[in-house]
Amino acid sequence: MEKRPHLVRREFPPREVSSVSLALLLAAILLLNAVLYLYLSEFYTSSGRAGTDPSLCPFGYFRLGAVKNCSPWLSCGAINREVRKLKCVGEGAVKKVFLSEWKENKVVLSQLTNSELKEDFLHGLKMLKALQSKHVVRLLGYCEQQFTILTEYHPLGSLRGLNETLHIPRYKGMNTWHRRLMLAMDYVSIIRYLHSSPLGTLVMCDSNDLDKVLSQYLLTSDFHILVNDLDALPLVNRSAGRLVKCGHRELRGEFVAPEQRWPYGEEMPFEDDLMPPYDEKTDIWKIPDVSNFFLGHIEGSDIVRLHLFDIHAACKRKDPAERPSAQEVLDTYRKVLTLLIREAAMPGTREML
């Protein structure tokens, strides 16, 4: 009489556990699919295929803040009347940058500081106008006569401050391997956009070291990346036999691509006329170094690096023609993100079984 309850306890609990496990497993699969959907949706948002943003206004117009209507780019008169400088927040070789105010909105006013570099300044303005998209900082107005450009303000500043930003309590939740990998995706998607831009294949020449690269990009408040400085963006045109050279001085160091370095040895002094030109694959060479910065040294980042080893090795091939395209790099990053999110979710699923 005493054994029957004992046998009942042995026979039925496994069936109950199995039913619960099955329900939990199904819930885990649904959750995993939802997580993948959200991450991949965010990926497409940050690096969309066409490079255009449906929220952008028509060419020559902008929308700022919560305002619903589009306004025309501000002209010289409007900038002089309506924009108030607050303080200088940066200065480079070409321009000085001021945090400013326009109709209670913080904006950025950039002004030429070196008249000898006005062609670079005007080239940057031309690129900024022509490349307006989800990858490029928003243009609000300009005045060619006064060499002035007005753009949208992003309080987190350039990518040089990324690690410091991620240590601020408000943003510590962003300091994860998947968020950092998505920033690397944003960067590669910008390179891809420049390589297939409406103007043709453009090379990001202001990229002779990591610090210089990071200074060219802005971090938005929702943790995406925009290219901000387009002063040095020459055009490659293979059909016309046109390649590029990034400046007229000798470039040194492992960060720049091999084809960007003086090929004739120390015994022969550098001469710009003898320096061979090159193409957009110089940007591909630099992707692993920039991505390594993005990934940082946090839990999970070394696993990401391991999965990216082969594509990064391909980026570092000495022959530019053997390096992958930016699109191929981006496709690999997306596959790695999907794989790692799935792997991160699977251990929990196994425990349920």
XYZ file of C-alpha atoms in Angstrom:
353
model
C 0.000 0.000 0.000
C 2.851 2.334 0.704
C 4.620 1.581 -2.592
C 1.856 2.782 -4.904
C 2.258 6.475 -4.102
C 5.976 5.948 -4.508
C 5.506 4.415 -7.968
C 3.133 7.176 -8.944
C 5.736 9.742 -8.033
C 8.268 7.973 -10.231
C 5.990 7.567 -13.243
C 4.291 10.955 -13.672
C 6.773 13.736 -12.778
C 8.994 13.034 -15.834
C 5.977 13.621 -18.109
C 5.216 16.913 -16.359
C 8.847 18.063 -16.608
C 8.912 17.093 -20.270
C 5.827 19.190 -21.011
C 7.224 22.169 -19.147
C 10.587 21.791 -20.887
C 8.913 21.662 -24.287
C 6.941 24.802 -23.519
C 10.063 26.574 -22.308
C 11.996 25.425 -25.364
C 9.326 26.778 -27.704
C 9.307 30.037 -25.772
C 13.103 30.222 -26.010
C 12.993 29.659 -29.765
C 10.391 32.389 -30.160
C 12.478 34.704 -27.971
C 15.611 33.933 -29.968
C 13.826 34.696 -33.228
C 12.517 37.946 -31.760
C 16.006 38.956 -30.603
C 17.492 38.164 -33.993
C 14.734 40.118 -35.693
C 15.332 43.160 -33.500
C 19.097 43.111 -33.969
C 18.924 42.579 -37.690
C 16.260 45.268 -37.992
C 18.558 47.634 -36.158
C 21.399 46.549 -38.423
C 19.417 47.427 -41.537
C 18.452 50.727 -39.930
C 22.095 51.598 -39.322
C 23.443 50.350 -42.638
C 20.551 50.314 -45.087
C 21.102 48.946 -48.550
C 20.382 52.100 -50.505
C 22.103 54.493 -48.117
C 19.136 56.841 -48.188
C 16.950 57.822 -45.280
C 13.200 58.142 -45.935
C 12.955 60.685 -43.109
C 15.261 63.087 -44.962
C 13.750 66.115 -46.619
C 14.038 66.780 -50.372
C 17.399 67.985 -51.647
C 18.122 71.489 -50.383
C 15.913 71.139 -47.296
C 16.311 69.906 -43.739
C 14.235 69.025 -40.698
C 15.623 69.569 -37.204
C 14.491 68.261 -33.843
C 10.760 67.758 -33.310
C 9.792 70.116 -36.143
C 7.693 68.284 -38.750
C 8.115 70.681 -41.647
C 11.196 70.856 -43.846
C 13.094 74.149 -44.064
C 15.342 75.235 -46.949
C 19.073 75.260 -46.289
C 19.973 78.528 -44.584
C 21.657 81.102 -46.825
C 24.331 83.671 -45.974
C 21.791 86.224 -44.770
C 19.864 83.766 -42.605
C 23.056 82.416 -41.037
C 24.281 85.923 -40.224
C 20.935 86.976 -38.762
C 19.703 83.849 -37.026
C 22.736 81.836 -35.906
C 24.495 82.771 -32.676
C 27.935 81.415 -31.794
C 28.250 80.007 -28.277
C 31.807 78.694 -28.030
C 34.653 77.205 -30.058
C 34.674 73.411 -29.717
C 37.419 72.459 -32.156
C 39.938 73.576 -34.737
C 41.733 71.679 -37.480
C 44.025 72.504 -40.364
C 41.122 73.688 -42.536
C 38.415 75.067 -40.271
C 37.356 76.183 -36.813
C 34.183 74.699 -35.309
C 31.736 76.565 -33.073
C 28.872 75.248 -31.001
C 26.080 77.625 -31.988
C 22.342 78.191 -31.637
C 19.586 78.559 -34.214
C 15.981 79.048 -33.098
C 16.667 77.394 -29.724
C 18.385 74.444 -31.410
C 22.055 73.712 -30.883
C 23.897 73.551 -34.209
C 27.498 73.483 -35.430
C 29.038 76.356 -37.391
C 32.279 75.622 -39.261
C 34.427 78.426 -40.692
C 37.538 78.368 -42.841
C 40.673 79.391 -40.948
C 43.375 78.987 -43.598
C 42.725 80.774 -46.893
C 45.304 78.568 -48.614
C 42.998 75.593 -48.007
C 39.801 77.127 -49.337
C 39.655 74.588 -52.164
C 39.620 71.784 -49.601
C 36.874 73.580 -47.683
C 34.729 74.056 -50.779
C 35.317 70.455 -51.835
C 34.077 69.332 -48.418
C 30.974 71.477 -48.833
C 30.348 70.047 -52.307
C 30.607 66.498 -50.943
C 28.382 67.314 -47.976
C 25.647 68.628 -50.282
C 25.864 65.784 -52.778
C 26.087 62.922 -50.261
C 23.275 63.844 -47.879
C 21.977 60.503 -46.586
C 21.590 58.498 -43.404
C 25.385 58.036 -43.362
C 26.343 61.729 -43.480
C 25.894 64.527 -40.948
C 22.863 66.676 -41.778
C 23.542 69.919 -43.628
C 21.499 72.901 -42.409
C 22.974 75.713 -44.492
C 26.109 77.271 -45.938
C 27.631 80.498 -47.208
C 30.306 80.050 -49.853
C 31.244 83.745 -49.863
C 32.081 83.606 -46.157
C 33.328 80.002 -46.203
C 30.788 78.908 -43.594
C 28.929 75.606 -43.146
C 26.085 74.900 -40.712
C 25.401 71.296 -39.646
C 23.437 69.345 -37.064
C 24.869 69.106 -33.534
C 25.617 65.736 -31.906
C 26.500 66.109 -28.219
C 28.515 62.875 -27.962
C 31.058 64.317 -30.389
C 33.583 62.404 -32.464
C 34.428 58.724 -32.162
C 37.651 59.600 -30.384
C 35.621 59.835 -27.179
C 33.775 56.515 -27.614
C 35.424 54.638 -24.730
C 35.008 57.577 -22.368
C 31.324 57.828 -23.340
C 30.796 54.122 -22.640
C 32.096 54.604 -19.092
C 29.453 57.229 -18.325
C 26.783 55.552 -16.120
C 24.032 56.523 -18.535
C 25.696 54.637 -21.406
C 27.273 51.667 -19.623
C 24.455 49.464 -20.849
C 25.711 50.097 -24.391
C 29.157 48.679 -23.584
C 28.518 45.190 -24.968
C 30.170 43.174 -27.700
C 27.052 43.243 -29.910
C 26.610 47.030 -29.631
C 30.299 47.540 -30.390
C 30.090 45.175 -33.363
C 27.122 47.150 -34.674
C 29.185 50.344 -34.477
C 31.834 48.594 -36.582
C 29.050 47.693 -39.026
C 27.998 51.325 -39.194
C 31.584 52.294 -40.023
C 31.915 49.667 -42.774
C 28.499 50.618 -44.179
C 29.725 54.220 -44.509
C 32.832 53.030 -46.364
C 30.595 50.948 -48.614
C 28.377 53.961 -49.271
C 31.370 56.113 -50.225
C 32.686 53.397 -52.527
C 29.348 53.249 -54.348
C 28.171 56.824 -53.869
C 25.997 58.812 -56.302
C 29.190 60.576 -57.390
C 31.164 57.389 -58.000
C 33.870 55.614 -56.012
C 35.191 57.953 -53.311
C 38.240 57.330 -51.118
C 38.400 58.481 -47.482
C 41.808 60.150 -47.564
C 41.791 61.784 -44.104
C 42.760 58.446 -42.591
C 46.515 58.267 -42.113
C 46.255 57.080 -38.496
C 43.556 55.768 -36.181
C 43.079 59.037 -34.301
C 42.592 60.901 -37.589
C 40.016 58.356 -38.760
C 38.033 58.595 -35.532
C 37.989 62.389 -35.716
C 36.149 62.232 -39.062
C 33.066 60.516 -37.613
C 30.376 61.484 -35.092
C 28.610 59.302 -32.528
C 24.880 60.003 -32.404
C 22.793 59.922 -29.232
C 21.164 56.655 -30.351
C 24.609 55.111 -30.896
C 25.048 55.176 -34.636
C 27.851 56.691 -36.679
C 27.834 59.554 -39.180
C 30.699 60.744 -41.332
C 31.303 64.411 -40.589
C 34.400 65.575 -42.447
C 34.459 65.180 -46.234
C 37.238 67.626 -47.123
C 39.550 64.905 -48.503
C 37.398 62.634 -50.647
C 38.924 62.111 -54.111
C 37.216 60.148 -56.870
C 38.425 56.903 -58.430
C 37.407 56.399 -62.057
C 38.898 53.189 -63.422
C 37.254 53.495 -66.834
C 39.004 56.841 -67.283
C 42.223 55.542 -65.742
C 41.907 57.900 -62.783
C 43.336 56.749 -59.462
C 44.093 58.864 -56.388
C 46.847 59.958 -54.019
C 46.014 61.074 -50.483
C 47.985 64.306 -50.320
C 51.382 65.228 -51.622
C 53.533 64.167 -48.680
C 55.096 60.828 -47.843
C 52.900 58.548 -45.745
C 54.489 56.190 -43.214
C 53.429 53.544 -40.740
C 51.552 50.233 -40.726
C 48.139 51.892 -40.493
C 48.233 53.178 -44.080
C 48.041 50.602 -46.852
C 51.295 49.295 -48.427
C 50.492 50.973 -51.754
C 50.288 54.326 -49.948
C 53.902 54.079 -48.804
C 56.942 55.208 -50.785
C 57.953 52.110 -52.799
C 61.559 53.018 -53.675
C 63.316 52.656 -50.344
C 65.118 55.001 -47.960
C 68.006 55.562 -50.343
C 65.747 57.456 -52.748
C 64.177 60.694 -51.425
C 60.384 60.977 -51.701
C 59.067 62.767 -54.798
C 55.344 63.247 -55.208
C 55.537 62.998 -59.006
C 57.074 59.520 -58.739
C 54.618 58.220 -56.166
C 52.200 55.728 -57.809
C 48.464 56.384 -57.341
C 46.056 53.856 -55.847
C 42.351 53.095 -55.434
C 39.660 52.678 -52.759
C 41.128 49.419 -51.437
C 43.278 51.557 -49.124
C 40.093 52.012 -47.060
C 39.658 48.232 -46.845
C 43.188 47.788 -45.449
C 42.288 50.013 -42.483
C 38.989 48.320 -41.542
C 40.514 45.700 -39.167
C 42.350 48.354 -37.151
C 39.292 50.582 -36.860
C 37.051 47.623 -35.981
C 39.547 46.491 -33.356
C 39.113 49.880 -31.693
C 35.335 49.537 -31.792
C 35.377 46.050 -30.261
C 37.507 47.182 -27.330
C 38.451 44.788 -24.546
C 35.236 43.643 -22.940
C 33.601 40.268 -22.373
C 32.850 38.641 -25.713
C 34.999 40.915 -27.882
C 37.759 38.315 -28.338
C 35.189 35.782 -29.593
C 34.016 38.361 -32.150
C 37.609 38.940 -33.252
C 38.073 35.202 -33.697
C 35.043 34.999 -35.990
C 36.260 38.014 -37.972
C 39.827 36.719 -38.302
C 39.527 35.435 -41.878
C 37.811 38.506 -43.344
C 40.252 40.817 -41.543
C 43.186 38.779 -42.840
C 41.765 39.226 -46.341
C 41.551 42.992 -45.760
C 45.291 42.981 -44.990
C 46.399 41.300 -48.210
C 49.305 43.177 -49.735
C 47.808 43.121 -53.230
C 44.852 45.579 -53.209
C 43.053 43.578 -55.901
C 42.890 40.565 -53.567
C 41.192 42.454 -50.752
C 37.407 42.110 -50.363
C 34.988 44.903 -51.160
C 33.344 46.879 -48.377
C 30.099 45.075 -49.232
C 31.755 41.686 -48.693
C 33.142 42.814 -45.341
C 29.721 44.103 -44.317
C 28.037 40.836 -45.337
C 30.515 38.894 -43.194
C 29.964 41.164 -40.193
C 26.220 40.585 -40.494
C 26.644 36.804 -40.614
C 28.909 36.887 -37.566
C 26.420 39.003 -35.613
C 23.590 36.600 -36.446
C 25.676 33.548 -35.549
C 26.908 34.920 -32.241
C 23.467 36.081 -31.109
C 22.145 32.585 -31.834
C 25.060 30.948 -30.005
C 24.601 33.271 -27.022
C 20.969 32.204 -26.743
C 21.511 28.452 -27.208
C 23.183 27.625 -23.833
C 20.049 28.781 -22.012
C 17.961 26.647 -24.333
C 20.078 23.560 -23.587
C 19.658 24.065 -19.856
C 15.889 24.006 -20.308
C 16.211 20.519 -21.764
